[in-house]
Coordinates of C-alpha atoms in Angstrom, one line a residue:
M4 CA 6.4 -3.0 15.1
A5 CA 4.0 -2.0 12.1
L6 CA 3.8 -3.4 8.4
V7 CA 1.8 -1.4 5.8
Y8 CA 0.3 -3.2 3.0
A9 CA -0.4 -1.2 -0.1
A10 CA -4.1 -0.7 -1.1
C11 CA -5.0 -1.5 -4.7
G12 CA -7.6 1.0 -6.3
L13 CA -9.5 3.9 -4.9
A14 CA -11.9 3.5 -1.8
A15 CA -15.4 4.7 -2.2
G16 CA -17.0 5.5 1.2
Y17 CA -15.8 3.0 3.9
P18 CA -12.8 2.8 4.1
D19 CA -11.5 6.1 3.1
K20 CA -8.3 6.0 5.1
P21 CA -5.8 3.3 6.4
I22 CA -7.2 0.6 8.7
R23 CA -5.3 -0.7 11.8
L24 CA -5.3 -4.4 12.5
I25 CA -4.0 -5.0 16.2
V26 CA -2.5 -8.5 16.9
P27 CA -2.2 -9.1 20.6
Y28 CA 0.8 -11.3 20.0
A29 CA 4.4 -10.7 19.2
A30 CA 5.5 -10.8 15.5
G31 CA 6.4 -14.1 14.1
G32 CA 3.8 -16.5 15.7
S33 CA 1.2 -18.2 14.0
T34 CA -1.6 -15.6 14.7
D35 CA 0.6 -12.8 13.4
T36 CA 1.4 -14.8 10.4
T37 CA -2.2 -15.6 9.6
A38 CA -3.1 -11.8 10.3
R39 CA -0.6 -10.5 7.9
L40 CA -2.0 -12.9 5.0
I41 CA -5.5 -11.8 5.7
A42 CA -4.3 -8.0 5.9
K43 CA -2.9 -8.1 2.6
G44 CA -6.0 -9.5 1.1
L45 CA -8.2 -7.1 2.8
A46 CA -6.2 -4.2 1.3
Q47 CA -6.9 -5.4 -2.0
Q48 CA -10.5 -6.1 -1.4
L49 CA -11.4 -3.0 0.4
G50 CA -9.0 -0.5 -1.7
Q51 CA -7.2 0.7 1.5
S52 CA -4.0 0.1 3.2
V53 CA -3.9 -2.1 6.3
V54 CA -1.5 -1.5 9.0
V55 CA -0.7 -4.6 11.1
E56 CA 0.2 -3.6 14.6
N57 CA 1.6 -6.0 17.3
R58 CA 0.7 -5.1 20.8
A59 CA 1.8 -8.1 23.0
G60 CA 1.5 -8.8 26.8
A61 CA -0.6 -9.9 29.5
G62 CA -1.9 -12.8 27.7
G63 CA -3.2 -10.9 24.8
M64 CA -5.1 -8.4 26.9
I65 CA -3.0 -5.3 26.3
G66 CA -3.7 -5.6 22.5
Q67 CA -7.4 -6.4 22.9
D68 CA -7.9 -3.5 25.6
L69 CA -6.6 -1.0 22.9
V70 CA -9.2 -2.2 20.4
A71 CA -12.0 -2.5 23.1
K72 CA -11.4 1.3 23.8
A73 CA -11.2 2.4 20.0
P74 CA -13.9 4.3 18.3
A75 CA -16.3 1.8 16.8
D76 CA -15.6 3.2 13.1
G77 CA -14.2 0.4 11.6
Y78 CA -10.6 1.7 11.3
T79 CA -9.2 -0.2 14.5
L80 CA -9.8 -3.9 14.1
L81 CA -8.6 -6.9 16.2
F82 CA -7.2 -10.1 14.7
S83 CA -7.0 -12.4 17.6
A84 CA -7.3 -16.1 18.8
A85 CA -9.1 -18.5 21.0
G86 CA -6.4 -18.1 23.9
P87 CA -6.7 -14.2 24.3
L88 CA -10.6 -14.2 23.5
A89 CA -12.2 -17.1 25.0
V90 CA -9.5 -18.6 27.4
T91 CA -7.2 -16.0 29.1
P92 CA -10.1 -13.8 30.5
H93 CA -11.1 -16.8 32.6
A94 CA -7.6 -17.4 34.0
Y95 CA -6.9 -13.7 35.1
A96 CA -8.6 -12.3 38.2
K97 CA -8.9 -8.8 36.4
V98 CA -9.6 -8.2 32.8
P99 CA -9.7 -4.4 31.8
Y100 CA -12.6 -5.0 29.6
D101 CA -15.7 -7.1 29.3
P102 CA -14.6 -10.0 27.3
I103 CA -18.1 -10.6 25.8
R104 CA -19.4 -7.0 25.4
A105 CA -16.3 -5.2 24.3
F106 CA -16.0 -6.6 20.8
T107 CA -18.0 -7.0 17.7
P108 CA -17.4 -10.4 16.0
I109 CA -16.8 -10.1 12.1
T110 CA -15.4 -13.2 10.6
L111 CA -14.2 -16.5 12.1
I112 CA -11.1 -16.8 9.9
A113 CA -9.8 -20.5 10.6
K114 CA -9.6 -23.2 13.2
A115 CA -6.4 -25.0 13.9
P116 CA -6.1 -28.3 15.8
L117 CA -3.5 -29.1 18.6
L118 CA -1.5 -32.4 18.3
L119 CA -1.1 -34.6 21.3
V120 CA 2.5 -35.8 21.2
A121 CA 4.5 -38.0 23.5
N122 CA 8.2 -38.9 24.1
P123 CA 8.6 -42.1 22.2
K124 CA 10.7 -43.7 25.1
L125 CA 7.5 -43.5 27.1
G126 CA 6.3 -46.7 25.4
I127 CA 2.8 -45.2 24.6
D128 CA 1.6 -45.6 21.2
S129 CA -2.2 -44.4 21.6
V130 CA -4.4 -42.3 23.5
Q131 CA -6.0 -45.3 25.2
E132 CA -2.5 -46.6 26.3
L133 CA -1.9 -43.0 27.7
I134 CA -5.3 -43.1 29.7
A135 CA -4.4 -46.6 30.9
A136 CA -0.9 -45.5 32.2
A137 CA -2.5 -42.3 33.6
R138 CA -5.2 -44.3 35.5
K139 CA -2.6 -46.8 36.7
S140 CA -0.3 -44.4 38.3
P141 CA -2.4 -41.2 39.2
G142 CA -0.4 -37.9 39.2
K143 CA 2.7 -39.5 37.5
I144 CA 2.0 -38.7 33.8
T145 CA 2.9 -34.9 33.1
Y146 CA 1.9 -32.9 30.2
A147 CA 3.4 -29.6 28.9
S148 CA 1.7 -26.5 27.5
F149 CA 2.9 -23.2 26.3
G150 CA 1.6 -21.3 29.4
T151 CA -0.8 -21.3 32.2
G152 CA -4.3 -20.5 30.7
S153 CA -3.3 -21.2 27.2
A154 CA -5.4 -23.1 24.8
A155 CA -3.0 -26.1 25.2
H156 CA -3.5 -25.9 29.0
L157 CA -7.1 -26.1 28.9
A158 CA -6.9 -28.8 26.3
G159 CA -5.2 -30.8 28.8
E160 CA -7.5 -30.0 31.6
L161 CA -10.5 -31.0 29.4
F162 CA -8.8 -34.3 28.5
K163 CA -8.3 -35.1 32.2
S164 CA -12.0 -34.3 32.9
V165 CA -13.4 -36.2 30.0
A166 CA -10.9 -39.2 30.2
G167 CA -11.1 -39.4 33.9
V168 CA -7.4 -39.4 34.5
D169 CA -5.1 -37.3 36.7
M170 CA -2.1 -35.7 35.1
V171 CA 0.2 -33.1 36.3
H172 CA 0.3 -29.6 34.2
V173 CA 3.8 -28.2 33.5
P174 CA 3.5 -24.8 32.0
Y175 CA 6.4 -23.4 29.6
K176 CA 6.7 -19.7 28.2
G177 CA 6.1 -20.8 24.8
S178 CA 5.9 -24.0 22.5
A179 CA 9.7 -24.5 21.9
P180 CA 10.9 -24.9 25.4
G181 CA 8.0 -27.3 26.1
L182 CA 8.8 -29.5 23.1
V183 CA 12.4 -29.5 24.0
D184 CA 11.6 -31.0 27.4
V185 CA 9.2 -33.7 26.1
I186 CA 11.9 -34.7 23.5
G187 CA 14.3 -34.7 26.4
G188 CA 12.0 -36.8 28.7
Q189 CA 11.8 -34.3 31.3
V190 CA 7.9 -34.2 30.5
N191 CA 5.9 -37.2 29.1
V192 CA 3.4 -35.5 26.7
M193 CA 2.1 -32.2 25.2
F194 CA -0.7 -30.6 23.5
D195 CA 0.9 -28.4 21.1
V196 CA 0.0 -26.5 17.8
L197 CA 0.1 -28.7 14.9
V198 CA 2.8 -26.9 12.8
S199 CA 5.1 -26.6 15.8
A200 CA 5.2 -30.3 16.8
L201 CA 5.1 -31.7 13.3
P202 CA 8.7 -31.3 12.4
Q203 CA 9.7 -33.3 15.6
V204 CA 7.2 -36.0 14.8
Q205 CA 8.5 -36.1 11.2
A206 CA 11.8 -36.5 12.7
G207 CA 11.1 -39.3 14.9
K208 CA 11.5 -37.4 18.1
L209 CA 8.0 -37.5 19.2
K210 CA 5.0 -39.8 18.8
A211 CA 1.7 -38.3 17.3
L212 CA -1.2 -39.6 19.4
A213 CA -4.2 -37.7 18.3
I214 CA -5.6 -34.6 16.7
T215 CA -7.8 -32.5 18.8
L216 CA -10.5 -31.3 16.3
G217 CA -13.3 -33.1 14.8
Q218 CA -11.6 -34.2 11.5
R219 CA -8.3 -35.5 10.7
S220 CA -5.6 -33.0 9.3
Q221 CA -4.2 -33.3 5.8
L222 CA -0.8 -32.7 7.4
V223 CA -1.1 -36.0 9.5
P224 CA -3.7 -38.0 7.7
D225 CA -2.8 -41.2 9.7
V226 CA -3.2 -39.5 13.1
P227 CA -6.8 -40.3 14.5
T228 CA -8.8 -37.5 16.1
M229 CA -9.6 -37.8 19.8
Q230 CA -13.0 -38.9 19.1
E231 CA -11.7 -41.8 17.1
A232 CA -9.3 -42.6 19.7
G233 CA -12.0 -43.3 22.1
V234 CA -12.3 -40.0 23.9
R235 CA -15.9 -39.0 23.1
G236 CA -16.9 -35.3 23.9
F237 CA -13.6 -34.0 23.4
E238 CA -12.8 -31.2 20.9
A239 CA -10.2 -28.5 21.4
G240 CA -7.7 -26.3 19.5
T241 CA -7.4 -23.0 18.6
W242 CA -8.9 -20.5 16.1
F243 CA -8.5 -17.2 14.6
G244 CA -11.1 -14.3 14.2
L245 CA -11.5 -10.8 13.0
L246 CA -13.4 -8.4 15.3
G247 CA -13.7 -4.8 15.9
P248 CA -14.9 -2.7 19.0
A249 CA -18.5 -2.9 20.3
D250 CA -21.3 -1.3 18.5
M251 CA -19.7 -1.0 15.1
P252 CA -22.3 0.0 12.5
P253 CA -23.9 -3.1 10.8
E254 CA -23.1 -1.8 7.5
I255 CA -19.5 -1.8 8.2
V256 CA -19.4 -5.1 9.7
A257 CA -21.1 -6.5 6.7
R258 CA -18.7 -4.9 4.4
L259 CA -15.8 -6.2 6.4
S260 CA -17.2 -9.6 6.5
K261 CA -17.8 -9.9 3.0
A262 CA -14.4 -8.6 2.0
T263 CA -13.0 -11.2 4.5
D264 CA -14.8 -14.1 3.0
Q265 CA -13.6 -13.1 -0.6
V266 CA -10.1 -13.1 0.9
L267 CA -10.6 -16.6 2.2
S268 CA -11.9 -17.9 -1.1
E269 CA -8.4 -17.2 -2.6
P270 CA -6.9 -20.5 -3.6
A271 CA -3.3 -19.2 -3.0
L272 CA -4.2 -17.9 0.7
Q273 CA -6.3 -21.3 1.4
K274 CA -3.0 -23.2 0.3
E275 CA -0.9 -21.2 2.7
L276 CA -3.2 -21.6 5.6
V277 CA -3.7 -25.3 5.0
A278 CA 0.1 -25.8 4.9
Q279 CA -0.2 -24.2 8.6
G280 CA -2.5 -26.9 9.6
A281 CA -5.6 -24.5 9.6
E282 CA -9.1 -25.3 8.4
I283 CA -10.9 -22.4 6.6
A284 CA -13.8 -21.0 8.3
G285 CA -15.5 -17.8 7.0
G286 CA -19.1 -17.2 7.4
S287 CA -21.3 -14.5 8.6
A288 CA -20.7 -12.1 11.7
E289 CA -23.8 -13.7 13.5
D290 CA -22.2 -17.2 12.7
F291 CA -19.0 -15.9 14.6
R292 CA -20.7 -14.4 17.4
K293 CA -22.5 -17.7 18.3
F294 CA -19.3 -19.6 18.0
F295 CA -17.4 -17.1 20.1
L296 CA -20.1 -17.3 22.8
S297 CA -20.2 -21.1 22.9
E298 CA -16.2 -21.2 23.1
Y299 CA -16.1 -18.6 25.9
D300 CA -18.7 -20.6 27.9
K301 CA -17.1 -24.0 27.2
W302 CA -13.6 -22.9 28.2
G303 CA -14.9 -20.9 31.2
Q304 CA -16.4 -24.1 32.6
V305 CA -13.0 -26.0 32.2
A306 CA -11.1 -23.2 33.8
K307 CA -13.3 -22.9 36.7
S308 CA -13.5 -26.8 37.3
A309 CA -9.7 -26.8 37.2
G310 CA -9.2 -23.8 39.2
I311 CA -6.9 -22.2 36.7
K312 CA -5.4 -18.9 37.6
A313 CA -2.6 -17.1 35.5
G314 CA -2.6 -13.7 37.3

């Protein structure tokens, strides 16, 4: 599906025609929602229409492959997330493009933590109690994720490694069915996107144990970070970024990066992203490139150590 945001004003030089913004997920999810907010702002900043296209499938590889093979003229861009960019490539035996060299990083949009939640009937009220239970009964504690090779799956594997515990991964096709089974007691705990799990925590159906990024979230200020909970060396979550095909002209990259930073500085947009549990990022294309490479290497090591294979 496609959605066109009307441009404001006339374009001078680049861009002089509509821009396609490819989202490698189906419409309605957090990546798609964030992409549409950014697209609307970019249309206003650049003076051209932005067309958001959802190209889901194969763990995000279908949409990303489309951008990887597009002309590097700045008219086909990618709005993707940590999973398809830095996690999924390590889980699949074959990727139709070079995950590192196929794209030009433009701007890191935002970071979003995962929330470690447990079934209240499990009787576990803290991360340290979870670790103690897992060490007492190796292989008995189960954790759900929203898919093999997903950011939530690798967060669980990183937790196992850093905390020195043995837990069993139970993958689901999406966040909702995983949460249902944790609430129902079929699975013990889950690493999930904050805004997905939060309503169930507020309703008392799930117990929040920790936030997976380095600072507490405004949405759950009383929930400690993993570091505060005593799990040093642990930081995980998802993030969103704007990229283009490889070898984009530097002047176009700079134009897009500046325009995106201007969009991210708008109070109304910041309020919407914070309400979704996101932390605004921004910064230069070089900053994003370094961050992307570090994330790619980090999750590659986790996936290799855990033997994760998605297809």
